[in-house]
Tab-separated table of C-alpha atoms and ligand atoms in Angstrom:
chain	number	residue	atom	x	y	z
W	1	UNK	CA	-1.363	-5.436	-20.925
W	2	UNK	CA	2.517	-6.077	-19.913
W	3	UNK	CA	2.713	-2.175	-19.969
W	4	UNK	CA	0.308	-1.523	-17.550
W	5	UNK	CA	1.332	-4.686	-15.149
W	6	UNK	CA	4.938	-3.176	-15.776
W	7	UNK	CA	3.714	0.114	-14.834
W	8	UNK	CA	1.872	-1.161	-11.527
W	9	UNK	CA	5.227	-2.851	-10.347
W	10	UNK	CA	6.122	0.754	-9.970
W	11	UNK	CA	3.547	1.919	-8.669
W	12	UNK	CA	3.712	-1.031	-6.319
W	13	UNK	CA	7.978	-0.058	-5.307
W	14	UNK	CA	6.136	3.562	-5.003
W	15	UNK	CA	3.722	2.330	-2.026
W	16	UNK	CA	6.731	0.526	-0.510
W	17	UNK	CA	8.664	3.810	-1.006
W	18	UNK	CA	5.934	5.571	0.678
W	19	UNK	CA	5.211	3.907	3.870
W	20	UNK	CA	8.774	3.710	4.052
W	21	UNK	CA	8.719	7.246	4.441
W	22	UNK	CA	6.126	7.332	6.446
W	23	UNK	CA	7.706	4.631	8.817
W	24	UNK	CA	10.757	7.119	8.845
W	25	UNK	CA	8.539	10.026	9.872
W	26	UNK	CA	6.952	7.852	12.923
W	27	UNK	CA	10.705	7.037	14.283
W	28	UNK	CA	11.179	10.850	14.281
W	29	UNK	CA	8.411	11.810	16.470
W	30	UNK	CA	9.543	8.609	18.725
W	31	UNK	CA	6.250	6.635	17.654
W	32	UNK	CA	7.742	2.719	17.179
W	33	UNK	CA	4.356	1.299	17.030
W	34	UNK	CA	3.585	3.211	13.745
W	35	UNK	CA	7.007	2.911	12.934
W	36	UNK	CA	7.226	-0.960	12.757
W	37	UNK	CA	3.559	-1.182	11.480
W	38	UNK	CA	4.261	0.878	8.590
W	39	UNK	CA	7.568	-0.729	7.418
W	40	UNK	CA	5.737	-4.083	7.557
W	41	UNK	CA	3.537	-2.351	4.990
W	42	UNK	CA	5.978	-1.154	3.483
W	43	UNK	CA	7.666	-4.955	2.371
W	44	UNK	CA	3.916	-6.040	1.935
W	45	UNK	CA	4.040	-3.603	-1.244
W	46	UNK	CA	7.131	-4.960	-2.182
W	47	UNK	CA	5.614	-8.287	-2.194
W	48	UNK	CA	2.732	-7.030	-4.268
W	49	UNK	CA	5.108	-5.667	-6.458
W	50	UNK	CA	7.060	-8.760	-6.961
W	51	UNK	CA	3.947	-10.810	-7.594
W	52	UNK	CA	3.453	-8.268	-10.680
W	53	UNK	CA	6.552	-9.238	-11.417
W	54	UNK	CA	7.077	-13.071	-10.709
W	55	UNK	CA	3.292	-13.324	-12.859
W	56	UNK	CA	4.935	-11.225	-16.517
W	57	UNK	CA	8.038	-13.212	-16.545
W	58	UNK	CA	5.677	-16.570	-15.749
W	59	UNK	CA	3.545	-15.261	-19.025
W	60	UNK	CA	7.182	-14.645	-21.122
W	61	UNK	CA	6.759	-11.157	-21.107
W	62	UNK	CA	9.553	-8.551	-20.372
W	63	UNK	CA	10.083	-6.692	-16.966
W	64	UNK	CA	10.975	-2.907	-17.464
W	65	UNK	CA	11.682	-1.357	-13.947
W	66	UNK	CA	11.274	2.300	-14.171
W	67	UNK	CA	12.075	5.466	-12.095
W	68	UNK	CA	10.859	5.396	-9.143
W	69	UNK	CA	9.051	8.802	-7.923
W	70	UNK	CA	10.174	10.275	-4.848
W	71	UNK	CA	7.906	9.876	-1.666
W	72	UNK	CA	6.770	13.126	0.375
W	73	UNK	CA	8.833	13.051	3.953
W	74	UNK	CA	6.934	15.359	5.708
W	75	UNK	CA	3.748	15.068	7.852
W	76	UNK	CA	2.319	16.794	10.868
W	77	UNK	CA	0.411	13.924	12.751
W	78	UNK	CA	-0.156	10.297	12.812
W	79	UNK	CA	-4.258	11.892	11.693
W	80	UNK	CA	-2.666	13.097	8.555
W	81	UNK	CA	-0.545	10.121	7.604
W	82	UNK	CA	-3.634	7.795	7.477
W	83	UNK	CA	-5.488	10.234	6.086
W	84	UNK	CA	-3.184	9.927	2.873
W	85	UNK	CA	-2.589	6.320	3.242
W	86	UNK	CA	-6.670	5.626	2.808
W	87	UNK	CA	-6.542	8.303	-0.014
W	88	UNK	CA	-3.592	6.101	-1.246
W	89	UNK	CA	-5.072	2.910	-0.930
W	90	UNK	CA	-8.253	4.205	-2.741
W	91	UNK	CA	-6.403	5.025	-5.617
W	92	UNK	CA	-4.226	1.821	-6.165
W	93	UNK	CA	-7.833	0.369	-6.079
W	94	UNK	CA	-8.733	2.427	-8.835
W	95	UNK	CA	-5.511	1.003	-10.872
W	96	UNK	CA	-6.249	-2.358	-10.100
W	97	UNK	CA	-9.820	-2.013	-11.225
W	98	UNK	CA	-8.261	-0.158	-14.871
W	99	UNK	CA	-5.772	-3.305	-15.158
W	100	UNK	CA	-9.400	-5.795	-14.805
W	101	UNK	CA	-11.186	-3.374	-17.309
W	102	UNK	CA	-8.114	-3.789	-19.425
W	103	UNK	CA	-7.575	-7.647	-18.983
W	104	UNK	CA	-11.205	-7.839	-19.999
W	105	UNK	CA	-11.362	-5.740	-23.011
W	106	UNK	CA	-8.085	-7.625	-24.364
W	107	UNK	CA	-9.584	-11.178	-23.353
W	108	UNK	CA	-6.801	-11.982	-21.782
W	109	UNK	CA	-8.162	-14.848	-19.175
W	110	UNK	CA	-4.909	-15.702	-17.105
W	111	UNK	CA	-4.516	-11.606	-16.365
W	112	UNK	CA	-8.046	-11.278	-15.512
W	113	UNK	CA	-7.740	-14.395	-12.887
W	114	UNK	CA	-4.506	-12.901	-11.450
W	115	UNK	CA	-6.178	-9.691	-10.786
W	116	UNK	CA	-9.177	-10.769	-8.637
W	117	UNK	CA	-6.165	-11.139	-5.850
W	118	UNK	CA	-5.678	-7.832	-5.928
W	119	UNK	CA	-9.105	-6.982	-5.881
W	120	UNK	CA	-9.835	-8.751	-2.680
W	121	UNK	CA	-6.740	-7.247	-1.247
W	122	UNK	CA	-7.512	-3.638	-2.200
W	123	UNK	CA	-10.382	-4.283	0.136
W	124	UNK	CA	-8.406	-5.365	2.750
W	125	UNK	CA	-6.188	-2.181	2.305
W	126	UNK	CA	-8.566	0.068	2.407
W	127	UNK	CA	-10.258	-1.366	5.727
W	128	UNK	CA	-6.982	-1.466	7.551
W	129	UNK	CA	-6.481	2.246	6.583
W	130	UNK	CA	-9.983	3.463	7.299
W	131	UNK	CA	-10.082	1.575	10.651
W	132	UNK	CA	-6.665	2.877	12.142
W	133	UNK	CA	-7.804	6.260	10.482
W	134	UNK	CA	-11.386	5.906	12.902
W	135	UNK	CA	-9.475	4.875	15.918
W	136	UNK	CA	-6.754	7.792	15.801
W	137	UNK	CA	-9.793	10.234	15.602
W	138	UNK	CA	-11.642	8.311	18.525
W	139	UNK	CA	-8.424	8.729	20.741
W	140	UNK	CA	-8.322	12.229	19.627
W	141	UNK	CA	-5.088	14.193	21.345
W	142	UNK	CA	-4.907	12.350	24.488
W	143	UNK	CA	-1.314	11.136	24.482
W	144	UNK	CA	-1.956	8.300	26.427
W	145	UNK	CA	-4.575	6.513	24.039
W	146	UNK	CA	-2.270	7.403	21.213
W	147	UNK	CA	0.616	5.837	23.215
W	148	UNK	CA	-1.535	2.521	23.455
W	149	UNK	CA	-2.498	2.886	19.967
W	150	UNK	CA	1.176	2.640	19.477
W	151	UNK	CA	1.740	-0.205	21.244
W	152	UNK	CA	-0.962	-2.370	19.439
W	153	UNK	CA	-0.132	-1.310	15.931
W	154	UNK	CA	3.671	-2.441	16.805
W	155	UNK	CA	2.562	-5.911	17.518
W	156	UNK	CA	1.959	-6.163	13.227
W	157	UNK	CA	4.482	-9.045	12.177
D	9	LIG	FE1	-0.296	-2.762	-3.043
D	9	LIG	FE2	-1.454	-1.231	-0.596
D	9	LIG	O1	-1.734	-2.035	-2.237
């Protein structure tokens, strides 16, 4: 069980790393909007990563920070980059629900209680990512939806 949290702290720093790059690509094509709401997702994953974290050394277990894989730094349109961040966030749900499986099978109460955060955030994820997803297809290519579409997702705190 500490392997696979361990492992998900990576994963976790791999999100962060991701939208990170993803916030980089939205300052290149002069989108802020995306920009700022992506690197706000960005330190969410570092938070989820941390909570990983902060819950194996509150169980006396040992932190091992791995390698963290590179993130992609090319995309073609803001369609494409929420196309991969739902795919994304449909995977990390997939993790979350092994780690539960796991937790289960080893008994191992505390972990399982822990997780059902996660679970009820992976829903949130997804939703976010699906909804912005719908709404950059309903504006389409008309550059001054996208530009208001912009301006709403930079309000994100
Ligand atoms: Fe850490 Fe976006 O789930």
């Amino acid at each position: 069980m500490e392997d696979a949290l361990n492992k998900q702290v990576n994963r976790e720093y791999y999100s962060a790393y991701l939208y990170l790059a993803m916030s980089a690509y939205f300052e290149t094509v002069n989108m802020k909007g995306f920009a700022k709401w992506m690197r706000v997702q960005s330190n969410e994953e570092q938070a989820h990563a941390m909570k990983f974290f902060d819950y194996i050394i509150a169980r006396g277990g040992k932190v091992t920070l791995g390698d963290i894989e590179a993130a992609k730094n090319k995309w073609t349109s803001a369609g494409k980059v929420f196309e991969e961040v739902y795919a994304h966030e449909q995977k990390v749900t997939g993790m979350i629900h092994n780690l539960v499986e796991l937790a289960g099978k080893e008994k191992d109460h505390a972990t399982f209680e822990m997780l059902q955060w996660f679970v009820k955030e992976q829903v949130e994820e997804e939703a976010n990512a699906s909804d912005i997803l719908a709404q950059i297809k309903l504006v389409g290519d008309v550059p001054g939806h996208l530009f208001y579409l912009d301006h709403h997702l930079g309000k994100r705190a």
